[in-house]
Structure formats: structure tokens, C-alpha cells
Amino acid sequence: MSGVSKKSVKIELSVFMYFDYREYIKDVLEMLQKKGLSIRSVQEAAGVSGSAFFSRILDRSRPLSLANAKLIANAWSMNDEESQYFVDLVNFGNERDIDHREVLLKKLLSARSRNKELALQDGALKFFSKWYYPVLRDLLPLLPAGVSAEKIGRMFTPVLRAPQVQSGIDYLTEAGFVVIQKDGTYCVADPIVATPPRVRSTILRKYHLKNLEINAQVYDDFTSDDRSITSVTCSLSKEGFEKVRAEIASFREKILAIAREDREPDRVCHVGFQLVPRTKGAK
């Protein structure tokens, strides 16, 4: 397309809707192609160089550099807030250190919080921010109406304070995880939480670590009749490792099926699986 180079184009897609910069770039390119622009002309307009520049980014054979991210932000007419979010999005997508990813995710969520609709969507992401939110979600439907927050807190191991329980109930109802019925009892709901794997892994990291910590704290609170903790140490090839991973996934689905078919549950349990290398590859 002649005369497009060094011209900026106004992009109608909001970058704030995205947690994955590659998904954003893919959608923008598709939108521009529908308007009759070629990928080559878009690349020239952005001032980025390299053979199959966008293709290599989208197929994950190369990351988008911050320098090129700023060129794209300028070419796509982003304002200061949009440009900053896009740069943070690229940083988040490229960052390998999990602690740094958590910091970047908080920046993304903070920027999205200025939009009420996005803030409402992101509220569901807090589900795993407290170890007791998932437990409380499954416990509430087992209780009769009118049970106090203090009494509910004493049912937890370790025990929760009444304010923790009440704030948890408030969050779960506001985010749509539980619904209060006419008789005052609760039923479980399942809000759609659609997030890229990188966001989920970043959020779930602290949740899993906290549960391991809780398990250690309450280990002696239960007898062997009330808990089941076993482990195995074995040597595996990469192929064998993947087979075990698949077996764990299959067993997890079986446990969920048992839970769904159970007509008289009287407790909430946490079942954890850990398949963790204890050594590096011998080769």
C-alpha cells in the first residue's frame, strides 16, 4: 500500500481487554486485513523490520521487544495510558520470573480497574487470592440458613475469624460464585472466568504455595482415619513423566465426578497432587 509508511492508524479494539499481547496483535491484524491492508504494509507503517515480523511473534518463535512495542503503540495511535498498558502487557508476556510476573499482573489489573466492566470481570480472578475462598464456596451450600460467620469460621482448619468469613461470603456473592436462595441457604454458581494460561499460572502460584503451608500447619490436627497423605519417589524419563502427568489429570477428573455424584457431603476437602522433579536431568 503506497504512502502508508510512517502513518498511524486508529485501532478500534481496546488493548485493555487483553492479557496476552499476541492475542491483541492477532486481532488487530485481522481487523486491518478486513479493511484491505496487507500485513507487509502494516509492518512498514509501524517502522519495524525483519522477515515475517508479525508471523514470528504470533507463532512464538520470537518475543516482541520493548522498542518495537513502542513503535507499534505509536503506529496504532495509542494514547499514553494505552501505550503504557501495551508495554506492560509485553513485559508480562515475556517475563520468565514468576515474582516479577505477579508485579506486572497487578499493574495490568490496576489499569483495567478504571473500566467498570473489566473490573467486574477481574473480580472473579480474586477467587484464588485467599486459600479459604474455594473452601467457603463449597461449604456454604452444606449449611442451614442463618449460621453465623463466627460458627462457620470455627469449622475451618485452621480456624478463621468471623470478619474473614464475612468478607469471604461478601466476595463470593458479589462475584457470583454463590447465590443466596429465598430460604436463606446458599447454592453454588459457576461464573465464567476466561483468562490466558499465563494469568492463571501467575495467580495460582501463591494459592498452591499457601495450601502447602496450610497442610503442614494442620497435619497433626487429624488422625490417619481423617487424612490420606502418601508419596512416591521414582525415576522417570521425559515420556514417563508426561504419562504420570496425564494419569494425575485423569484421576483429578474422577475425583470431581465422585464429588458431583455424592448426595450427602458433610465436609470440604482439599486434594493436592505434586509431580515435582527432585533432581535435574542426569544427562
PDB file of C-alpha atoms in Angstrom:
ATOM      1  CA  MET A   1       0.000   0.000   0.000  1.00  0.00           C
ATOM      2  CA  SER A   2       1.716   3.156  -1.131  1.00  0.00           C
ATOM      3  CA  GLY A   3       2.018   6.070   1.222  1.00  0.00           C
ATOM      4  CA  VAL A   4       1.148   4.086   4.367  1.00  0.00           C
ATOM      5  CA  SER A   5       4.632   4.067   5.866  1.00  0.00           C
ATOM      6  CA  LYS A   6       5.073   6.353   8.833  1.00  0.00           C
ATOM      7  CA  LYS A   7       1.308   6.919   9.015  1.00  0.00           C
ATOM      8  CA  SER A   8      -0.546   5.885  12.148  1.00  0.00           C
ATOM      9  CA  VAL A   9      -3.830   4.012  12.105  1.00  0.00           C
ATOM     10  CA  LYS A  10      -6.563   4.318  14.699  1.00  0.00           C
ATOM     11  CA  ILE A  11      -7.299   0.913  16.213  1.00  0.00           C
ATOM     12  CA  GLU A  12     -10.830   0.408  17.450  1.00  0.00           C
ATOM     13  CA  LEU A  13     -10.000  -2.624  19.607  1.00  0.00           C
ATOM     14  CA  SER A  14      -9.276  -1.726  23.229  1.00  0.00           C
ATOM     15  CA  VAL A  15      -5.904  -3.042  24.366  1.00  0.00           C
ATOM     16  CA  PHE A  16      -7.270  -3.098  27.939  1.00  0.00           C
ATOM     17  CA  MET A  17      -9.425  -6.096  27.019  1.00  0.00           C
ATOM     18  CA  TYR A  18      -6.328  -8.280  26.682  1.00  0.00           C
ATOM     19  CA  PHE A  19      -3.948 -10.165  28.977  1.00  0.00           C
ATOM     20  CA  ASP A  20      -1.944 -11.602  26.072  1.00  0.00           C
ATOM     21  CA  TYR A  21      -0.201  -9.170  23.712  1.00  0.00           C
ATOM     22  CA  ARG A  22      -0.044 -11.776  20.963  1.00  0.00           C
ATOM     23  CA  GLU A  23      -3.824 -12.176  21.050  1.00  0.00           C
ATOM     24  CA  TYR A  24      -4.187  -8.406  20.774  1.00  0.00           C
ATOM     25  CA  ILE A  25      -1.785  -8.175  17.826  1.00  0.00           C
ATOM     26  CA  LYS A  26      -3.524 -11.085  16.070  1.00  0.00           C
ATOM     27  CA  ASP A  27      -6.952  -9.471  16.426  1.00  0.00           C
ATOM     28  CA  VAL A  28      -5.678  -6.069  15.271  1.00  0.00           C
ATOM     29  CA  LEU A  29      -4.012  -7.575  12.201  1.00  0.00           C
ATOM     30  CA  GLU A  30      -7.192  -9.447  11.295  1.00  0.00           C
ATOM     31  CA  MET A  31      -9.200  -6.238  11.657  1.00  0.00           C
ATOM     32  CA  LEU A  32      -6.763  -4.274   9.453  1.00  0.00           C
ATOM     33  CA  GLN A  33      -6.744  -7.009   6.823  1.00  0.00           C
ATOM     34  CA  LYS A  34     -10.537  -6.805   6.645  1.00  0.00           C
ATOM     35  CA  LYS A  35     -10.064  -3.117   5.863  1.00  0.00           C
ATOM     36  CA  GLY A  36      -7.885  -4.037   2.903  1.00  0.00           C
ATOM     37  CA  LEU A  37      -4.439  -3.529   4.445  1.00  0.00           C
ATOM     38  CA  SER A  38      -1.702  -6.101   3.948  1.00  0.00           C
ATOM     39  CA  ILE A  39       0.459  -7.408   6.789  1.00  0.00           C
ATOM     40  CA  ARG A  40       3.504  -6.029   4.968  1.00  0.00           C
ATOM     41  CA  SER A  41       2.030  -2.544   4.767  1.00  0.00           C
ATOM     42  CA  VAL A  42       1.113  -2.643   8.486  1.00  0.00           C
ATOM     43  CA  GLN A  43       4.673  -3.634   9.310  1.00  0.00           C
ATOM     44  CA  GLU A  44       6.082  -0.825   7.160  1.00  0.00           C
ATOM     45  CA  ALA A  45       3.714   1.687   8.738  1.00  0.00           C
ATOM     46  CA  ALA A  46       4.895   0.648  12.204  1.00  0.00           C
ATOM     47  CA  GLY A  47       8.537   1.025  11.191  1.00  0.00           C
ATOM     48  CA  VAL A  48       9.507  -2.462  12.389  1.00  0.00           C
ATOM     49  CA  SER A  49      11.844  -4.615  10.346  1.00  0.00           C
ATOM     50  CA  GLY A  50      12.539  -8.286   9.867  1.00  0.00           C
ATOM     51  CA  SER A  51      11.332 -11.090   7.658  1.00  0.00           C
ATOM     52  CA  ALA A  52       7.851 -12.303   8.641  1.00  0.00           C
ATOM     53  CA  PHE A  53       7.989  -9.985  11.670  1.00  0.00           C
ATOM     54  CA  PHE A  54       4.416 -10.487  12.904  1.00  0.00           C
ATOM     55  CA  SER A  55       4.284 -14.172  11.954  1.00  0.00           C
ATOM     56  CA  ARG A  56       7.299 -14.986  14.086  1.00  0.00           C
ATOM     57  CA  ILE A  57       5.808 -13.154  17.051  1.00  0.00           C
ATOM     58  CA  LEU A  58       2.419 -14.838  16.716  1.00  0.00           C
ATOM     59  CA  ASP A  59       3.894 -18.339  16.381  1.00  0.00           C
ATOM     60  CA  ARG A  60       6.025 -17.597  19.474  1.00  0.00           C
ATOM     61  CA  SER A  61       9.334 -18.174  17.695  1.00  0.00           C
ATOM     62  CA  ARG A  62      10.386 -14.701  18.888  1.00  0.00           C
ATOM     63  CA  PRO A  63       9.183 -12.248  21.543  1.00  0.00           C
ATOM     64  CA  LEU A  64       8.179  -8.670  20.838  1.00  0.00           C
ATOM     65  CA  SER A  65      10.891  -6.306  22.089  1.00  0.00           C
ATOM     66  CA  LEU A  66      10.006  -3.219  24.108  1.00  0.00           C
ATOM     67  CA  ALA A  67      11.494  -0.980  21.422  1.00  0.00           C
ATOM     68  CA  ASN A  68       9.240  -2.498  18.762  1.00  0.00           C
ATOM     69  CA  ALA A  69       6.282  -2.451  21.159  1.00  0.00           C
ATOM     70  CA  LYS A  70       6.653   1.325  21.444  1.00  0.00           C
ATOM     71  CA  LEU A  71       6.846   1.661  17.657  1.00  0.00           C
ATOM     72  CA  ILE A  72       3.643  -0.353  17.280  1.00  0.00           C
ATOM     73  CA  ALA A  73       1.889   1.636  20.013  1.00  0.00           C
ATOM     74  CA  ASN A  74       2.738   4.849  18.178  1.00  0.00           C
ATOM     75  CA  ALA A  75       1.738   3.472  14.762  1.00  0.00           C
ATOM     76  CA  TRP A  76      -1.590   2.267  16.150  1.00  0.00           C
ATOM     77  CA  SER A  77      -2.360   5.679  17.664  1.00  0.00           C
ATOM     78  CA  MET A  78      -2.411   4.597  21.303  1.00  0.00           C
ATOM     79  CA  ASN A  79      -2.685   7.324  23.913  1.00  0.00           C
ATOM     80  CA  ASP A  80      -0.334   7.415  26.918  1.00  0.00           C
ATOM     81  CA  GLU A  81      -2.433   5.066  29.073  1.00  0.00           C
ATOM     82  CA  GLU A  82      -2.928   2.585  26.250  1.00  0.00           C
ATOM     83  CA  SER A  83       0.770   2.673  25.352  1.00  0.00           C
ATOM     84  CA  GLN A  84       1.787   2.038  28.956  1.00  0.00           C
ATOM     85  CA  TYR A  85      -0.648  -0.868  29.239  1.00  0.00           C
ATOM     86  CA  PHE A  86       0.636  -2.350  25.969  1.00  0.00           C
ATOM     87  CA  VAL A  87       4.254  -2.098  27.138  1.00  0.00           C
ATOM     88  CA  ASP A  88       3.316  -3.684  30.492  1.00  0.00           C
ATOM     89  CA  LEU A  89       1.436  -6.369  28.558  1.00  0.00           C
ATOM     90  CA  VAL A  90       4.553  -7.152  26.528  1.00  0.00           C
ATOM     91  CA  ASN A  91       6.673  -7.225  29.683  1.00  0.00           C
ATOM     92  CA  PHE A  92       4.170  -9.567  31.326  1.00  0.00           C
ATOM     93  CA  GLY A  93       4.108 -11.864  28.317  1.00  0.00           C
ATOM     94  CA  ASN A  94       7.891 -12.049  28.067  1.00  0.00           C
ATOM     95  CA  GLU A  95       8.776 -12.202  31.772  1.00  0.00           C
ATOM     96  CA  ARG A  96      10.048 -15.571  32.992  1.00  0.00           C
ATOM     97  CA  ASP A  97      10.483 -14.755  36.677  1.00  0.00           C
ATOM     98  CA  ILE A  98       7.209 -15.577  38.451  1.00  0.00           C
ATOM     99  CA  ASP A  99       7.685 -12.892  41.137  1.00  0.00           C
ATOM    100  CA  HIS A 100       8.148 -10.184  38.515  1.00  0.00           C
ATOM    101  CA  ARG A 101       5.122 -11.524  36.636  1.00  0.00           C
ATOM    102  CA  GLU A 102       2.986 -11.062  39.747  1.00  0.00           C
ATOM    103  CA  VAL A 103       4.059  -7.410  39.984  1.00  0.00           C
ATOM    104  CA  LEU A 104       3.274  -6.845  36.297  1.00  0.00           C
ATOM    105  CA  LEU A 105      -0.102  -8.576  36.589  1.00  0.00           C
ATOM    106  CA  LYS A 106      -1.038  -6.226  39.427  1.00  0.00           C
ATOM    107  CA  LYS A 107      -0.188  -3.269  37.160  1.00  0.00           C
ATOM    108  CA  LEU A 108      -2.408  -4.666  34.416  1.00  0.00           C
ATOM    109  CA  LEU A 109      -5.287  -5.262  36.813  1.00  0.00           C
ATOM    110  CA  SER A 110      -4.883  -1.770  38.260  1.00  0.00           C
ATOM    111  CA  ALA A 111      -5.132  -0.225  34.794  1.00  0.00           C
ATOM    112  CA  ARG A 112      -8.172  -2.359  33.928  1.00  0.00           C
ATOM    113  CA  SER A 113      -9.902  -1.394  37.189  1.00  0.00           C
ATOM    114  CA  ARG A 114     -10.654   2.054  35.725  1.00  0.00           C
ATOM    115  CA  ASN A 115     -13.191   0.337  33.464  1.00  0.00           C
ATOM    116  CA  LYS A 116     -16.213  -0.876  35.486  1.00  0.00           C
ATOM    117  CA  GLU A 117     -16.984  -3.776  33.143  1.00  0.00           C
ATOM    118  CA  LEU A 118     -13.393  -5.039  33.126  1.00  0.00           C
ATOM    119  CA  ALA A 119     -13.130  -4.524  36.890  1.00  0.00           C
ATOM    120  CA  LEU A 120     -16.213  -6.708  37.335  1.00  0.00           C
ATOM    121  CA  GLN A 121     -14.658  -9.437  35.171  1.00  0.00           C
ATOM    122  CA  ASP A 122     -11.373  -9.249  37.064  1.00  0.00           C
ATOM    123  CA  GLY A 123     -13.199  -9.630  40.374  1.00  0.00           C
ATOM    124  CA  ALA A 124     -13.518 -13.341  39.616  1.00  0.00           C
ATOM    125  CA  LEU A 125      -9.708 -13.600  39.448  1.00  0.00           C
ATOM    126  CA  LYS A 126      -9.574 -12.961  43.212  1.00  0.00           C
ATOM    127  CA  PHE A 127     -11.148 -16.380  43.812  1.00  0.00           C
ATOM    128  CA  PHE A 128      -7.719 -17.931  44.417  1.00  0.00           C
ATOM    129  CA  SER A 129      -6.256 -14.940  46.264  1.00  0.00           C
ATOM    130  CA  LYS A 130      -7.292 -16.478  49.621  1.00  0.00           C
ATOM    131  CA  TRP A 131      -6.889 -20.175  50.354  1.00  0.00           C
ATOM    132  CA  TYR A 132     -10.262 -20.278  52.094  1.00  0.00           C
ATOM    133  CA  TYR A 133     -12.393 -18.758  49.294  1.00  0.00           C
ATOM    134  CA  PRO A 134     -12.751 -22.074  47.367  1.00  0.00           C
ATOM    135  CA  VAL A 135     -13.366 -23.922  50.665  1.00  0.00           C
ATOM    136  CA  LEU A 136     -16.031 -21.429  51.744  1.00  0.00           C
ATOM    137  CA  ARG A 137     -17.663 -21.625  48.297  1.00  0.00           C
ATOM    138  CA  ASP A 138     -18.176 -25.386  48.731  1.00  0.00           C
ATOM    139  CA  LEU A 139     -19.004 -25.231  52.450  1.00  0.00           C
ATOM    140  CA  LEU A 140     -21.833 -22.672  52.362  1.00  0.00           C
ATOM    141  CA  PRO A 141     -24.305 -24.900  50.426  1.00  0.00           C
ATOM    142  CA  LEU A 142     -23.864 -27.621  53.087  1.00  0.00           C
ATOM    143  CA  LEU A 143     -25.081 -25.323  55.882  1.00  0.00           C
ATOM    144  CA  PRO A 144     -28.612 -24.442  57.011  1.00  0.00           C
ATOM    145  CA  ALA A 145     -29.749 -20.821  56.793  1.00  0.00           C
ATOM    146  CA  GLY A 146     -28.657 -18.397  59.466  1.00  0.00           C
ATOM    147  CA  VAL A 147     -25.361 -19.953  60.585  1.00  0.00           C
ATOM    148  CA  SER A 148     -23.185 -17.171  61.989  1.00  0.00           C
ATOM    149  CA  ALA A 149     -19.854 -16.197  60.481  1.00  0.00           C
ATOM    150  CA  GLU A 150     -18.198 -16.980  63.812  1.00  0.00           C
ATOM    151  CA  LYS A 151     -19.553 -20.539  63.832  1.00  0.00           C
ATOM    152  CA  ILE A 152     -18.556 -21.055  60.185  1.00  0.00           C
ATOM    153  CA  GLY A 153     -15.059 -19.841  61.000  1.00  0.00           C
ATOM    154  CA  ARG A 154     -14.701 -22.477  63.737  1.00  0.00           C
ATOM    155  CA  MET A 155     -15.429 -25.187  61.173  1.00  0.00           C
ATOM    156  CA  PHE A 156     -12.265 -24.342  59.254  1.00  0.00           C
ATOM    157  CA  THR A 157      -8.847 -25.872  59.847  1.00  0.00           C
ATOM    158  CA  PRO A 158      -7.087 -23.669  60.710  1.00  0.00           C
ATOM    159  CA  VAL A 159      -9.874 -21.617  62.305  1.00  0.00           C
ATOM    160  CA  LEU A 160     -10.931 -18.379  60.583  1.00  0.00           C
ATOM    161  CA  ARG A 161     -12.014 -15.180  62.301  1.00  0.00           C
ATOM    162  CA  ALA A 162     -15.610 -14.035  61.761  1.00  0.00           C
ATOM    163  CA  PRO A 163     -14.552 -10.932  59.724  1.00  0.00           C
ATOM    164  CA  GLN A 164     -12.575 -13.184  57.360  1.00  0.00           C
ATOM    165  CA  VAL A 165     -15.608 -15.404  56.855  1.00  0.00           C
ATOM    166  CA  GLN A 166     -17.971 -12.472  56.318  1.00  0.00           C
ATOM    167  CA  SER A 167     -15.671 -10.758  53.829  1.00  0.00           C
ATOM    168  CA  GLY A 168     -15.338 -14.086  52.027  1.00  0.00           C
ATOM    169  CA  ILE A 169     -19.118 -14.504  51.837  1.00  0.00           C
ATOM    170  CA  ASP A 170     -19.474 -10.940  50.582  1.00  0.00           C
ATOM    171  CA  TYR A 171     -16.868 -11.530  47.879  1.00  0.00           C
ATOM    172  CA  LEU A 172     -18.298 -14.884  46.757  1.00  0.00           C
ATOM    173  CA  THR A 173     -21.822 -13.476  46.421  1.00  0.00           C
ATOM    174  CA  GLU A 174     -20.733 -10.265  44.692  1.00  0.00           C
ATOM    175  CA  ALA A 175     -18.503 -12.157  42.232  1.00  0.00           C
ATOM    176  CA  GLY A 176     -21.278 -14.679  41.512  1.00  0.00           C
ATOM    177  CA  PHE A 177     -19.653 -17.808  42.950  1.00  0.00           C
ATOM    178  CA  VAL A 178     -22.542 -18.439  45.354  1.00  0.00           C
ATOM    179  CA  VAL A 179     -26.171 -17.344  45.275  1.00  0.00           C
ATOM    180  CA  ILE A 180     -28.422 -16.729  48.291  1.00  0.00           C
ATOM    181  CA  GLN A 181     -31.736 -18.508  47.821  1.00  0.00           C
ATOM    182  CA  LYS A 182     -35.139 -17.373  49.098  1.00  0.00           C
ATOM    183  CA  ASP A 183     -34.916 -19.624  52.169  1.00  0.00           C
ATOM    184  CA  GLY A 184     -31.584 -18.104  53.181  1.00  0.00           C
ATOM    185  CA  THR A 185     -29.423 -21.054  52.125  1.00  0.00           C
ATOM    186  CA  TYR A 186     -26.694 -20.872  49.509  1.00  0.00           C
ATOM    187  CA  CYS A 187     -26.171 -22.644  46.217  1.00  0.00           C
ATOM    188  CA  VAL A 188     -23.020 -22.775  44.112  1.00  0.00           C
ATOM    189  CA  ALA A 189     -22.822 -20.878  40.831  1.00  0.00           C
ATOM    190  CA  ASP A 190     -20.053 -21.018  38.253  1.00  0.00           C
ATOM    191  CA  PRO A 191     -19.153 -17.636  36.779  1.00  0.00           C
ATOM    192  CA  ILE A 192     -17.124 -17.787  33.597  1.00  0.00           C
ATOM    193  CA  VAL A 193     -13.506 -16.875  34.298  1.00  0.00           C
ATOM    194  CA  ALA A 194     -11.780 -16.766  30.910  1.00  0.00           C
ATOM    195  CA  THR A 195      -8.099 -15.960  31.337  1.00  0.00           C
ATOM    196  CA  PRO A 196      -4.977 -16.958  29.412  1.00  0.00           C
ATOM    197  CA  PRO A 197      -2.828 -19.745  30.952  1.00  0.00           C
ATOM    198  CA  ARG A 198      -0.096 -17.234  31.872  1.00  0.00           C
ATOM    199  CA  VAL A 199      -2.534 -15.256  34.018  1.00  0.00           C
ATOM    200  CA  ARG A 200      -3.906 -18.399  35.654  1.00  0.00           C
ATOM    201  CA  SER A 201      -0.434 -19.757  36.431  1.00  0.00           C
ATOM    202  CA  THR A 202       0.616 -16.430  37.943  1.00  0.00           C
ATOM    203  CA  ILE A 203      -2.479 -16.264  40.149  1.00  0.00           C
ATOM    204  CA  LEU A 204      -2.457 -19.939  41.144  1.00  0.00           C
ATOM    205  CA  ARG A 205       1.182 -19.956  42.213  1.00  0.00           C
ATOM    206  CA  LYS A 206       0.565 -18.311  45.597  1.00  0.00           C
ATOM    207  CA  TYR A 207      -2.644 -20.279  46.069  1.00  0.00           C
ATOM    208  CA  HIS A 208      -0.833 -23.606  45.719  1.00  0.00           C
ATOM    209  CA  LEU A 209       2.057 -22.493  47.927  1.00  0.00           C
ATOM    210  CA  LYS A 210      -0.370 -21.310  50.619  1.00  0.00           C
ATOM    211  CA  ASN A 211      -2.224 -24.615  50.562  1.00  0.00           C
ATOM    212  CA  LEU A 212       1.040 -26.500  51.037  1.00  0.00           C
ATOM    213  CA  GLU A 213       1.754 -24.262  54.012  1.00  0.00           C
ATOM    214  CA  ILE A 214      -1.748 -24.851  55.465  1.00  0.00           C
ATOM    215  CA  ASN A 215      -1.388 -28.620  55.015  1.00  0.00           C
ATOM    216  CA  ALA A 216       1.803 -28.550  57.070  1.00  0.00           C
ATOM    217  CA  GLN A 217       0.125 -26.491  59.801  1.00  0.00           C
ATOM    218  CA  VAL A 218      -2.891 -28.774  60.236  1.00  0.00           C
ATOM    219  CA  TYR A 219      -1.144 -32.134  59.658  1.00  0.00           C
ATOM    220  CA  ASP A 220      -1.318 -33.126  63.329  1.00  0.00           C
ATOM    221  CA  ASP A 221      -4.904 -31.902  63.745  1.00  0.00           C
ATOM    222  CA  PHE A 222      -6.206 -35.029  62.021  1.00  0.00           C
ATOM    223  CA  THR A 223      -5.709 -38.719  62.705  1.00  0.00           C
ATOM    224  CA  SER A 224      -4.791 -41.167  59.964  1.00  0.00           C
ATOM    225  CA  ASP A 225      -8.502 -42.005  59.689  1.00  0.00           C
ATOM    226  CA  ASP A 226      -9.273 -38.409  58.691  1.00  0.00           C
ATOM    227  CA  ARG A 227      -6.457 -37.778  56.250  1.00  0.00           C
ATOM    228  CA  SER A 228      -4.604 -39.551  53.481  1.00  0.00           C
ATOM    229  CA  ILE A 229      -1.094 -38.367  52.680  1.00  0.00           C
ATOM    230  CA  THR A 230       1.213 -40.584  50.668  1.00  0.00           C
ATOM    231  CA  SER A 231       4.126 -40.075  48.307  1.00  0.00           C
ATOM    232  CA  VAL A 232       6.389 -41.991  45.970  1.00  0.00           C
ATOM    233  CA  THR A 233       9.917 -41.292  44.774  1.00  0.00           C
ATOM    234  CA  CYS A 234      10.798 -42.802  41.420  1.00  0.00           C
ATOM    235  CA  SER A 235      12.993 -42.249  38.378  1.00  0.00           C
ATOM    236  CA  LEU A 236      11.246 -41.296  35.138  1.00  0.00           C
ATOM    237  CA  SER A 237      12.084 -40.463  31.540  1.00  0.00           C
ATOM    238  CA  LYS A 238      10.506 -37.430  29.916  1.00  0.00           C
ATOM    239  CA  GLU A 239       7.959 -39.756  28.317  1.00  0.00           C
ATOM    240  CA  GLY A 240       7.233 -41.435  31.656  1.00  0.00           C
ATOM    241  CA  PHE A 241       6.895 -38.028  33.343  1.00  0.00           C
ATOM    242  CA  GLU A 242       4.230 -36.999  30.818  1.00  0.00           C
ATOM    243  CA  LYS A 243       2.366 -40.287  31.331  1.00  0.00           C
ATOM    244  CA  VAL A 244       2.240 -39.677  35.090  1.00  0.00           C
ATOM    245  CA  ARG A 245       1.070 -36.101  34.481  1.00  0.00           C
ATOM    246  CA  ALA A 246      -1.754 -37.457  32.301  1.00  0.00           C
ATOM    247  CA  GLU A 247      -2.711 -40.034  34.954  1.00  0.00           C
ATOM    248  CA  ILE A 248      -2.935 -37.274  37.575  1.00  0.00           C
ATOM    249  CA  ALA A 249      -5.167 -35.228  35.290  1.00  0.00           C
ATOM    250  CA  SER A 250      -7.383 -38.270  34.681  1.00  0.00           C
ATOM    251  CA  PHE A 251      -7.578 -39.076  38.401  1.00  0.00           C
ATOM    252  CA  ARG A 252      -8.466 -35.470  39.168  1.00  0.00           C
ATOM    253  CA  GLU A 253     -11.441 -35.746  36.814  1.00  0.00           C
ATOM    254  CA  LYS A 254     -12.523 -38.975  38.544  1.00  0.00           C
ATOM    255  CA  ILE A 255     -12.440 -37.232  41.946  1.00  0.00           C
ATOM    256  CA  LEU A 256     -14.588 -34.406  40.599  1.00  0.00           C
ATOM    257  CA  ALA A 257     -17.038 -36.972  39.211  1.00  0.00           C
ATOM    258  CA  ILE A 258     -17.257 -38.682  42.617  1.00  0.00           C
ATOM    259  CA  ALA A 259     -17.896 -35.292  44.245  1.00  0.00           C
ATOM    260  CA  ARG A 260     -20.660 -34.486  41.748  1.00  0.00           C
ATOM    261  CA  GLU A 261     -22.383 -37.814  42.396  1.00  0.00           C
ATOM    262  CA  ASP A 262     -22.099 -37.581  46.201  1.00  0.00           C
ATOM    263  CA  ARG A 263     -25.593 -36.845  47.509  1.00  0.00           C
ATOM    264  CA  GLU A 264     -24.781 -36.275  51.200  1.00  0.00           C
ATOM    265  CA  PRO A 265     -21.464 -34.411  51.542  1.00  0.00           C
ATOM    266  CA  ASP A 266     -20.644 -33.294  55.097  1.00  0.00           C
ATOM    267  CA  ARG A 267     -17.156 -31.798  54.708  1.00  0.00           C
ATOM    268  CA  VAL A 268     -14.978 -29.880  52.255  1.00  0.00           C
ATOM    269  CA  CYS A 269     -11.651 -31.474  51.345  1.00  0.00           C
ATOM    270  CA  HIS A 270      -8.534 -30.298  49.553  1.00  0.00           C
ATOM    271  CA  VAL A 271      -6.881 -32.905  47.336  1.00  0.00           C
ATOM    272  CA  GLY A 272      -3.420 -31.958  46.146  1.00  0.00           C
ATOM    273  CA  PHE A 273      -1.151 -33.584  43.585  1.00  0.00           C
ATOM    274  CA  GLN A 274       2.542 -32.830  43.318  1.00  0.00           C
ATOM    275  CA  LEU A 275       4.671 -34.165  40.493  1.00  0.00           C
ATOM    276  CA  VAL A 276       7.943 -32.341  41.116  1.00  0.00           C
ATOM    277  CA  PRO A 277      11.460 -33.266  39.920  1.00  0.00           C
ATOM    278  CA  ARG A 278      13.849 -33.758  42.825  1.00  0.00           C
ATOM    279  CA  THR A 279      16.911 -33.828  40.564  1.00  0.00           C
ATOM    280  CA  LYS A 280      17.892 -32.314  37.255  1.00  0.00           C
ATOM    281  CA  GLY A 281      18.275 -34.492  34.173  1.00  0.00           C
ATOM    282  CA  ALA A 282      21.237 -36.870  34.609  1.00  0.00           C
ATOM    283  CA  LYS A 283      22.301 -36.325  31.010  1.00  0.00           C
TER     284      LYS A 283
END
